[in-house]
Tab-separated table of C-alpha atoms and ligand atoms in Angstrom:
chain	number	residue	atom	x	y	z
A	1	MET	CA	46.113	-24.834	-0.353
A	2	PRO	CA	46.501	-28.607	0.143
A	3	LEU	CA	45.094	-30.652	-2.739
A	4	VAL	CA	42.590	-32.538	-0.535
A	5	GLN	CA	41.112	-29.290	0.800
A	6	PHE	CA	40.917	-27.874	-2.718
A	7	LEU	CA	39.110	-30.977	-3.988
A	8	MET	CA	36.627	-30.839	-1.071
A	9	MET	CA	35.835	-27.216	-1.896
A	10	GLU	CA	35.342	-27.982	-5.578
A	11	LYS	CA	33.026	-30.855	-4.619
A	12	GLU	CA	30.927	-28.546	-2.441
A	13	ILE	CA	30.600	-25.957	-5.205
A	14	PHE	CA	29.717	-28.700	-7.686
A	15	LEU	CA	27.073	-30.170	-5.355
A	16	SER	CA	25.546	-26.775	-4.600
A	17	GLN	CA	25.261	-26.108	-8.341
A	18	ILE	CA	23.577	-29.469	-8.901
A	19	TYR	CA	21.222	-28.743	-6.001
A	20	LYS	CA	20.387	-25.331	-7.451
A	21	GLU	CA	19.743	-26.714	-10.913
A	22	LYS	CA	17.748	-29.760	-9.801
A	23	TYR	CA	15.871	-28.862	-6.667
A	24	MET	CA	15.296	-25.116	-6.489
A	25	LYS	CA	11.808	-23.874	-7.250
A	26	GLU	CA	11.676	-21.172	-9.873
A	27	ILE	CA	9.322	-18.206	-10.009
A	28	ASN	CA	8.858	-15.213	-12.293
A	29	VAL	CA	8.531	-11.806	-10.699
A	30	ALA	CA	7.766	-8.630	-12.655
A	31	VAL	CA	8.319	-5.115	-11.298
A	32	THR	CA	7.187	-1.941	-13.049
A	33	GLY	CA	9.026	1.302	-12.337
A	34	GLY	CA	12.233	-0.727	-12.208
A	35	ALA	CA	14.436	2.367	-12.472
A	36	GLY	CA	12.598	4.327	-9.777
A	37	GLN	CA	13.634	5.015	-6.227
A	38	ILE	CA	11.424	2.395	-4.541
A	39	ALA	CA	12.657	-0.264	-6.948
A	40	TYR	CA	16.264	0.518	-6.068
A	41	SER	CA	15.636	-0.646	-2.483
A	42	LEU	CA	13.200	-3.363	-3.465
A	43	LEU	CA	14.931	-5.340	-6.199
A	44	PRO	CA	17.891	-6.836	-4.311
A	45	ARG	CA	15.569	-8.069	-1.588
A	46	LEU	CA	13.360	-9.838	-4.132
A	47	ILE	CA	16.218	-11.916	-5.522
A	48	SER	CA	18.291	-12.560	-2.400
A	49	GLY	CA	16.299	-15.445	-0.940
A	50	GLU	CA	14.956	-13.185	1.811
A	51	THR	CA	11.477	-12.791	0.331
A	52	PHE	CA	10.659	-15.977	-1.558
A	53	GLY	CA	12.946	-18.311	0.384
A	54	ARG	CA	16.435	-19.703	-0.028
A	55	ASP	CA	15.072	-22.612	-2.058
A	56	THR	CA	13.507	-20.386	-4.728
A	57	LYS	CA	15.226	-19.018	-7.773
A	58	VAL	CA	13.713	-15.708	-8.902
A	59	ASN	CA	13.607	-14.666	-12.549
A	60	LEU	CA	13.152	-10.914	-12.456
A	61	ARG	CA	11.607	-8.820	-15.217
A	62	LEU	CA	12.109	-5.098	-14.849
A	63	ILE	CA	9.603	-2.981	-16.727
A	64	GLU	CA	10.101	0.683	-17.556
A	65	ILE	CA	8.853	3.303	-19.964
A	66	PRO	CA	10.813	3.347	-23.272
A	67	GLN	CA	12.626	6.612	-22.393
A	68	VAL	CA	14.145	5.019	-19.275
A	69	VAL	CA	14.455	1.333	-20.079
A	70	ASP	CA	18.153	1.533	-21.051
A	71	LYS	CA	19.053	2.673	-17.552
A	72	LEU	CA	17.934	-0.722	-16.311
A	73	GLN	CA	21.110	-2.236	-17.765
A	74	GLY	CA	22.967	-0.489	-14.941
A	75	THR	CA	20.521	-1.897	-12.398
A	76	ILE	CA	20.986	-5.364	-13.852
A	77	MET	CA	24.765	-5.006	-13.551
A	78	GLU	CA	24.358	-4.157	-9.877
A	79	LEU	CA	21.927	-6.999	-9.230
A	80	THR	CA	24.345	-9.388	-10.939
A	81	ASP	CA	27.147	-8.035	-8.784
A	82	CYS	CA	25.179	-8.901	-5.648
A	83	SER	CA	25.912	-12.492	-6.628
A	84	PHE	CA	22.926	-14.003	-4.835
A	85	GLU	CA	22.445	-17.761	-5.233
A	86	GLN	CA	18.707	-17.288	-5.738
A	87	THR	CA	19.009	-14.953	-8.713
A	88	GLY	CA	17.708	-16.336	-11.983
A	89	GLN	CA	17.350	-14.484	-15.282
A	90	LEU	CA	17.369	-10.692	-15.158
A	91	VAL	CA	15.485	-9.022	-17.972
A	92	ALA	CA	14.752	-5.358	-18.760
A	93	THR	CA	11.878	-4.462	-21.028
A	94	SER	CA	9.474	-1.681	-21.925
A	95	ASP	CA	6.969	-4.217	-23.199
A	96	ILE	CA	4.463	-4.943	-20.451
A	97	LYS	CA	3.343	-8.124	-22.207
A	98	GLU	CA	6.863	-9.546	-22.251
A	99	GLY	CA	7.309	-8.463	-18.634
A	100	VAL	CA	4.230	-10.118	-17.172
A	101	LYS	CA	4.071	-13.278	-19.294
A	102	ASP	CA	3.849	-16.296	-16.968
A	103	ALA	CA	4.554	-14.065	-13.963
A	104	ASP	CA	3.792	-15.464	-10.512
A	105	TRP	CA	4.099	-12.089	-8.827
A	106	ILE	CA	3.746	-8.609	-10.297
A	107	LEU	CA	4.654	-5.534	-8.301
A	108	LEU	CA	3.147	-2.448	-9.922
A	109	VAL	CA	5.367	0.309	-8.606
A	110	GLY	CA	5.766	2.353	-11.790
A	111	SER	CA	3.783	5.571	-11.682
A	112	ILE	CA	4.280	9.218	-10.851
A	113	PRO	CA	4.716	10.185	-7.182
A	114	ARG	CA	3.056	13.301	-5.725
A	115	GLY	CA	5.140	16.335	-4.842
A	116	ILE	CA	6.165	16.920	-8.449
A	117	VAL	CA	5.014	19.884	-10.554
A	118	ILE	CA	2.974	19.216	-13.696
A	119	ASP	CA	1.787	22.076	-15.948
A	120	GLY	CA	2.851	24.565	-13.276
A	121	LYS	CA	0.719	22.861	-10.586
A	122	LYS	CA	2.186	20.920	-7.676
A	123	ILE	CA	0.541	17.534	-7.169
A	124	GLU	CA	-0.507	17.726	-3.510
A	125	GLU	CA	-2.762	14.735	-2.857
A	126	ARG	CA	-2.407	11.114	-3.944
A	127	SER	CA	-5.899	11.305	-5.465
A	128	ASP	CA	-4.677	14.146	-7.744
A	129	LEU	CA	-2.601	11.426	-9.381
A	130	LEU	CA	-5.696	9.515	-10.480
A	131	LYS	CA	-5.953	11.146	-13.869
A	132	ILE	CA	-2.199	10.893	-14.474
A	133	ASN	CA	-1.550	7.382	-13.214
A	134	GLY	CA	-4.947	5.710	-13.627
A	135	GLY	CA	-4.471	5.175	-17.364
A	136	ILE	CA	-1.258	3.194	-16.800
A	137	PHE	CA	-3.195	0.476	-15.027
A	138	THR	CA	-5.716	-0.304	-17.773
A	139	ASP	CA	-3.125	-1.649	-20.236
A	140	GLN	CA	-1.049	-3.255	-17.500
A	141	GLY	CA	-4.155	-4.911	-16.025
A	142	ALA	CA	-5.221	-6.252	-19.420
A	143	ALA	CA	-1.758	-7.735	-20.055
A	144	ILE	CA	-1.702	-9.331	-16.596
A	145	GLY	CA	-5.181	-10.804	-16.983
A	146	GLU	CA	-4.269	-12.326	-20.319
A	147	LEU	CA	-0.662	-13.429	-19.832
A	148	ALA	CA	0.340	-13.771	-16.174
A	149	LYS	CA	-0.181	-17.091	-14.384
A	150	SER	CA	-3.739	-17.932	-13.422
A	151	ASP	CA	-2.808	-17.784	-9.727
A	152	ALA	CA	-0.674	-14.636	-10.076
A	153	LYS	CA	-0.584	-12.208	-7.174
A	154	ILE	CA	-0.434	-8.518	-7.991
A	155	LEU	CA	0.628	-5.844	-5.504
A	156	VAL	CA	-0.084	-2.237	-6.463
A	157	VAL	CA	2.263	0.259	-4.843
A	158	GLY	CA	1.870	3.194	-7.280
A	159	ASN	CA	-0.522	5.852	-6.018
A	160	PRO	CA	-3.412	6.201	-5.561
A	161	ALA	CA	-2.837	2.528	-4.857
A	162	ASN	CA	-6.379	1.367	-4.017
A	163	THR	CA	-8.031	2.879	-7.056
A	164	ASN	CA	-5.156	1.978	-9.376
A	165	ALA	CA	-5.634	-1.617	-8.208
A	166	LEU	CA	-9.356	-1.293	-8.895
A	167	ILE	CA	-8.611	-0.153	-12.448
A	168	GLY	CA	-6.013	-2.887	-13.000
A	169	MET	CA	-8.165	-5.654	-11.557
A	170	ASN	CA	-11.186	-4.682	-13.650
A	171	SER	CA	-9.044	-4.508	-16.751
A	172	ALA	CA	-7.475	-7.896	-15.992
A	173	ASN	CA	-10.902	-9.474	-15.619
A	174	ASN	CA	-9.338	-12.696	-14.344
A	175	SER	CA	-11.003	-13.997	-11.202
A	176	THR	CA	-8.306	-16.524	-10.284
A	177	GLN	CA	-5.597	-13.884	-9.971
A	178	GLN	CA	-5.448	-11.840	-6.791
A	179	TRP	CA	-4.940	-8.086	-6.519
A	180	PHE	CA	-3.662	-6.180	-3.479
A	181	ALA	CA	-3.024	-2.494	-2.867
A	182	MET	CA	-0.303	-1.691	-0.369
A	183	THR	CA	-1.227	-0.472	3.116
A	184	ALA	CA	1.610	-2.266	4.922
A	185	LEU	CA	3.640	0.928	5.087
A	186	ASP	CA	0.784	2.562	6.988
A	187	ALA	CA	0.605	-0.468	9.298
A	188	ASN	CA	4.352	-0.299	9.971
A	189	ARG	CA	4.133	3.438	10.648
A	190	ALA	CA	1.209	2.893	13.028
A	191	LYS	CA	2.985	0.064	14.866
A	192	ALA	CA	6.073	2.207	15.342
A	193	GLN	CA	4.033	5.076	16.844
A	194	LEU	CA	2.050	2.815	19.184
A	195	ALA	CA	5.180	1.006	20.360
A	196	GLU	CA	6.989	4.267	21.008
A	197	LYS	CA	4.080	5.794	22.941
A	198	ALA	CA	3.684	2.662	25.077
A	199	ALA	CA	7.459	2.279	25.485
A	200	ALA	CA	6.992	-1.280	24.210
A	201	GLU	CA	8.954	-3.414	21.763
A	202	ILE	CA	7.743	-3.216	18.153
A	203	SER	CA	7.471	-7.019	18.199
A	204	SER	CA	4.821	-6.759	20.927
A	205	VAL	CA	2.460	-4.817	18.629
A	206	LYS	CA	0.159	-7.148	16.700
A	207	ASN	CA	-3.100	-7.133	14.791
A	208	MET	CA	-2.485	-3.739	13.212
A	209	ILE	CA	-5.355	-3.094	10.820
A	210	ILE	CA	-5.435	-0.297	8.271
A	211	TRP	CA	-9.051	0.111	7.223
A	212	GLY	CA	-9.865	1.685	3.876
A	213	ASN	CA	-7.796	3.840	1.591
A	214	HIS	CA	-4.040	4.476	1.487
A	215	SER	CA	-4.782	8.179	1.929
A	216	PRO	CA	-5.339	10.666	4.741
A	217	THR	CA	-8.752	9.043	5.396
A	218	MET	CA	-7.265	5.638	6.314
A	219	TYR	CA	-8.166	4.337	9.752
A	220	PRO	CA	-5.161	2.768	11.529
A	221	ASP	CA	-7.181	0.965	14.209
A	222	PRO	CA	-5.642	1.464	17.688
A	223	TYR	CA	-8.483	-0.369	19.484
A	224	ASN	CA	-8.019	-3.733	17.783
A	225	ALA	CA	-4.232	-3.447	17.581
A	226	THR	CA	-2.687	-5.172	20.569
A	227	ILE	CA	0.388	-4.533	22.674
A	228	ASN	CA	1.442	-7.689	24.482
A	229	GLY	CA	-2.050	-9.061	23.865
A	230	ALA	CA	-4.063	-6.106	25.267
A	231	SER	CA	-5.819	-3.411	23.215
A	232	ALA	CA	-3.218	-0.780	22.265
A	233	ALA	CA	-5.713	2.028	22.945
A	234	GLU	CA	-6.319	0.661	26.446
A	235	VAL	CA	-2.613	0.209	27.140
A	236	ILE	CA	-1.915	3.782	26.028
A	237	ASN	CA	-5.057	5.104	27.736
A	238	ASP	CA	-4.875	8.562	26.161
A	239	ASN	CA	-7.740	9.217	23.735
A	240	GLN	CA	-6.620	12.751	23.093
A	241	TRP	CA	-3.228	11.536	21.902
A	242	ILE	CA	-4.936	8.934	19.700
A	243	GLU	CA	-7.237	11.472	18.046
A	244	ASP	CA	-5.017	14.549	17.899
A	245	SER	CA	-1.555	13.067	17.417
A	246	TYR	CA	-1.496	9.394	16.432
A	247	LEU	CA	-4.189	9.371	13.731
A	248	PRO	CA	-3.085	12.509	11.847
A	249	LEU	CA	0.564	11.509	12.139
A	250	VAL	CA	0.013	8.095	10.534
A	251	GLN	CA	-2.458	9.459	7.976
A	252	GLN	CA	-0.104	12.246	6.908
A	253	ARG	CA	3.244	10.468	7.300
A	254	GLY	CA	3.753	10.183	3.540
A	255	LYS	CA	3.473	13.954	3.163
A	256	ALA	CA	5.772	14.564	6.143
A	257	VAL	CA	8.444	12.373	4.504
A	258	ILE	CA	8.051	14.219	1.192
A	259	ASP	CA	8.345	17.602	2.941
A	260	ALA	CA	11.409	16.488	4.884
A	261	ARG	CA	13.405	14.730	2.181
A	262	GLY	CA	12.051	16.259	-1.008
A	263	ALA	CA	11.021	12.871	-2.363
A	264	SER	CA	8.450	10.311	-1.362
A	265	SER	CA	9.295	7.442	0.925
A	266	ALA	CA	11.302	4.763	-0.820
A	267	ALA	CA	13.243	2.523	1.581
A	268	SER	CA	10.257	2.155	3.904
A	269	ALA	CA	7.920	1.653	0.939
A	270	ALA	CA	10.149	-1.084	-0.491
A	271	ASN	CA	10.331	-2.679	2.950
A	272	ALA	CA	6.531	-2.647	3.204
A	273	ALA	CA	6.221	-4.258	-0.230
A	274	ILE	CA	8.553	-7.061	0.898
A	275	ASP	CA	6.522	-7.412	4.127
A	276	THR	CA	3.342	-7.737	2.066
A	277	VAL	CA	4.733	-10.441	-0.220
A	278	LYS	CA	6.022	-12.400	2.777
A	279	ALA	CA	2.672	-12.014	4.574
A	280	VAL	CA	0.793	-13.316	1.538
A	281	ILE	CA	2.993	-16.364	0.960
A	282	ASN	CA	3.460	-17.453	4.582
A	283	PRO	CA	0.719	-18.545	7.009
A	284	THR	CA	-0.312	-15.789	9.431
A	285	LYS	CA	0.495	-16.462	13.082
A	286	GLU	CA	-2.431	-17.022	15.455
A	287	GLY	CA	-3.653	-13.771	17.032
A	288	ASP	CA	-2.188	-11.626	14.276
A	289	CYS	CA	-3.219	-10.326	10.874
A	290	PHE	CA	-1.649	-8.418	8.034
A	291	SER	CA	-2.831	-5.259	6.327
A	292	ALA	CA	-3.447	-4.845	2.630
A	293	ALA	CA	-6.324	-3.627	0.529
A	294	VAL	CA	-8.246	-6.298	-1.390
A	295	VAL	CA	-11.519	-6.385	-3.280
A	296	SER	CA	-14.450	-6.097	-0.901
A	297	ASP	CA	-16.855	-9.032	-0.757
A	298	GLY	CA	-19.248	-6.954	1.354
A	299	SER	CA	-17.485	-7.747	4.661
A	300	TYR	CA	-18.079	-5.126	7.367
A	301	GLY	CA	-20.714	-3.503	5.132
A	302	ILE	CA	-18.102	-2.199	2.676
A	303	PRO	CA	-19.593	-1.942	-0.830
A	304	LYS	CA	-18.654	-4.930	-2.941
A	305	GLY	CA	-15.958	-4.352	-5.531
A	306	LEU	CA	-14.059	-1.520	-3.782
A	307	ILE	CA	-10.383	-2.179	-3.105
A	308	PHE	CA	-10.437	-1.677	0.641
A	309	GLY	CA	-7.927	-2.095	3.459
A	310	PHE	CA	-9.036	-5.044	5.619
A	311	PRO	CA	-7.508	-7.295	8.282
A	312	LEU	CA	-6.189	-10.296	6.343
A	313	ARG	CA	-4.903	-13.740	7.168
A	314	THR	CA	-3.085	-16.323	5.048
A	315	ASN	CA	-4.313	-19.796	5.981
A	316	SER	CA	-2.107	-22.881	6.141
A	317	ASN	CA	-3.421	-23.860	2.675
A	318	GLY	CA	-2.231	-20.524	1.249
A	319	LYS	CA	-5.702	-18.982	0.943
A	320	ILE	CA	-6.029	-15.325	1.881
A	321	GLU	CA	-9.101	-14.404	3.892
A	322	ILE	CA	-10.635	-11.247	5.282
A	323	ILE	CA	-10.729	-11.816	9.046
A	324	GLN	CA	-14.321	-11.625	10.254
A	325	GLY	CA	-15.827	-10.604	13.559
A	326	ILE	CA	-13.554	-7.673	14.440
A	327	GLU	CA	-15.431	-5.353	16.792
A	328	LEU	CA	-15.800	-1.797	15.574
A	329	ASN	CA	-16.775	0.888	18.080
A	330	GLU	CA	-18.673	4.029	17.103
A	331	PHE	CA	-15.447	5.979	16.583
A	332	ALA	CA	-14.172	3.316	14.187
A	333	GLN	CA	-17.448	3.191	12.311
A	334	THR	CA	-17.383	6.958	11.731
A	335	LYS	CA	-13.813	6.776	10.426
A	336	ILE	CA	-14.539	3.778	8.200
A	337	LYS	CA	-17.540	5.583	6.700
A	338	VAL	CA	-15.327	8.517	5.675
A	339	THR	CA	-12.693	6.371	3.984
A	340	THR	CA	-15.404	4.280	2.270
A	341	GLU	CA	-17.008	7.410	0.852
A	342	GLU	CA	-13.647	8.602	-0.427
A	343	LEU	CA	-13.044	5.310	-2.213
A	344	GLU	CA	-16.522	5.431	-3.705
A	345	SER	CA	-15.884	8.911	-5.056
A	346	GLU	CA	-12.519	7.795	-6.484
A	347	ARG	CA	-14.331	4.905	-8.158
A	348	GLU	CA	-16.807	7.351	-9.669
A	349	ALA	CA	-13.961	9.549	-10.904
A	350	VAL	CA	-12.458	6.657	-12.873
A	351	ALA	CA	-15.738	5.140	-14.030
A	352	ASP	CA	-14.598	5.501	-17.647
A	353	LEU	CA	-11.503	3.357	-16.910
A	354	ILE	CA	-13.281	0.493	-15.200
A	355	GLY	CA	-16.002	-0.076	-17.754
B	1	NAD	P1	9.945	7.260	-8.994
B	1	NAD	O1	9.496	8.451	-9.773
B	1	NAD	O2	11.283	7.261	-8.365
B	1	NAD	O3	9.874	5.961	-9.917
B	1	NAD	C1	8.760	5.643	-10.672
B	1	NAD	C2	9.239	4.912	-11.895
B	1	NAD	O4	8.101	4.444	-12.581
B	1	NAD	C3	10.013	5.829	-12.875
B	1	NAD	O5	11.287	5.251	-13.139
B	1	NAD	C4	9.136	5.853	-14.102
B	1	NAD	O6	9.869	5.918	-15.307
B	1	NAD	C5	8.394	4.533	-13.972
B	1	NAD	N1	7.138	4.456	-14.708
B	1	NAD	C6	6.246	5.446	-14.946
B	1	NAD	N2	5.255	4.998	-15.719
B	1	NAD	C7	5.511	3.697	-15.969
B	1	NAD	C8	4.860	2.693	-16.736
B	1	NAD	N3	3.742	2.940	-17.399
B	1	NAD	N4	5.422	1.463	-16.775
B	1	NAD	C9	6.556	1.197	-16.133
B	1	NAD	N5	7.237	2.107	-15.408
B	1	NAD	C10	6.708	3.342	-15.334
B	1	NAD	O7	8.788	6.976	-7.921
B	1	NAD	P2	8.871	6.075	-6.612
B	1	NAD	O8	9.327	6.912	-5.493
B	1	NAD	O9	9.573	4.798	-6.919
B	1	NAD	O10	7.311	5.827	-6.356
B	1	NAD	C11	6.541	5.059	-7.241
B	1	NAD	C12	5.078	5.132	-6.846
B	1	NAD	O11	4.869	4.528	-5.572
B	1	NAD	C13	4.514	6.547	-6.723
B	1	NAD	O12	3.210	6.588	-7.274
B	1	NAD	C14	4.447	6.766	-5.225
B	1	NAD	O13	3.487	7.734	-4.862
B	1	NAD	C15	4.048	5.375	-4.774
B	1	NAD	N6	4.254	5.052	-3.356
B	1	NAD	C16	3.307	4.288	-2.754
B	1	NAD	C17	3.457	3.914	-1.444
B	1	NAD	C18	2.415	3.079	-0.746
B	1	NAD	O14	2.507	2.916	0.483
B	1	NAD	N7	1.425	2.516	-1.420
B	1	NAD	C19	4.585	4.333	-0.737
B	1	NAD	C20	5.547	5.116	-1.380
B	1	NAD	C21	5.365	5.474	-2.710
B	2	LMR	C1	3.591	7.285	1.304
B	2	LMR	O1	2.648	7.030	2.039
B	2	LMR	O2	4.734	7.531	1.731
B	2	LMR	C2	3.405	7.256	-0.189
B	2	LMR	O3	2.076	6.964	-0.505
B	2	LMR	C3	3.905	8.462	-0.871
B	2	LMR	C4	2.995	9.655	-0.677
B	2	LMR	O4	2.653	10.302	-1.681
B	2	LMR	O5	2.632	9.949	0.464
């Protein structure tokens, strides 16, 4: 290679290093369940610039139970080998306090998935996981409330996500931090079904709201979802399909994936987690919303304090709001009542964990 070309290349590398050191923002992101199957799809996308931006260096803390934490060294080798410019420090720990200290974002993925057999009994429903997983979120919540940044955002993926988030948030007892439970996977599933039925592009489906619980009682609203600006239910014009096919398919998609692949959804779950983070940190486009469960402030008559799936918007100042004024027909109201009652009974079941 000619000397001049070589020197130019060296200069570019030197300048890009200076830029990285001087001008890149830096954030701390903690992920529990770092050695699990969702994490395997999730982690590279958190540190590649895709999620937090090319100008943001991500320090990643991977948190695992002590029996598994050593395996994370292999994950760290792989993440290092991805050689992303945005990758900062990579740390593995089984100490939740070390993991969440000064964290900007915490993704609580670590927990047991359904489908497995415990004490000779197969765990069939996500709510059956309450007693097994619920306890994890008290200690993690307390550590987050005490040690993570005051404006930390917490996304609960581990099931049952809404009630685990309720436990964690109560334990954290820190009103400036913001807790979310993931319903974006349900929204993506619903969008895909509506687009396919209407023979429309996925990008034409907007305003997809998942009301309530990430469970078979969720209500993936086809009336307020739009396809090219018109109500999806009106475009599809087939109420029988909506009630007998679309709703049960979206509500039971997690189980269908488990039955088909012998393990719960991982790539699509990781993708939905990335979608949620991006939706929270970027302003929402006009005429659209994003789906996640947040603490109810009484909007739409939902009891205050429940972690409930609502239509959300991120404003240009970064504030996340529950979108008001969405019309709910009688069908929607019946469905929302069912999912509300389920969340209330889950809250009762973990009353001892939320004080
Ligand atoms: P997995 O079993 O592959 O991985 C879970 C990991 O969590 C394991 O490595 C385990 O050691 C770790 N873990 C357990 N307890 C922990 C603790 N206290 N601290 C840190 N780590 C801990 O499971 P997965 O497929 O990655 O799924 C994880 C969870 O996500 C499950 O509860 C699953 O049901 C849920 N999930 C939710 C959605 C959603 O849409 N909300 C979608 C898919 C899966
Ligand atoms: C999903 O919806 O795929 C997850 O919640 C996993 C499950 O148990 O269904």
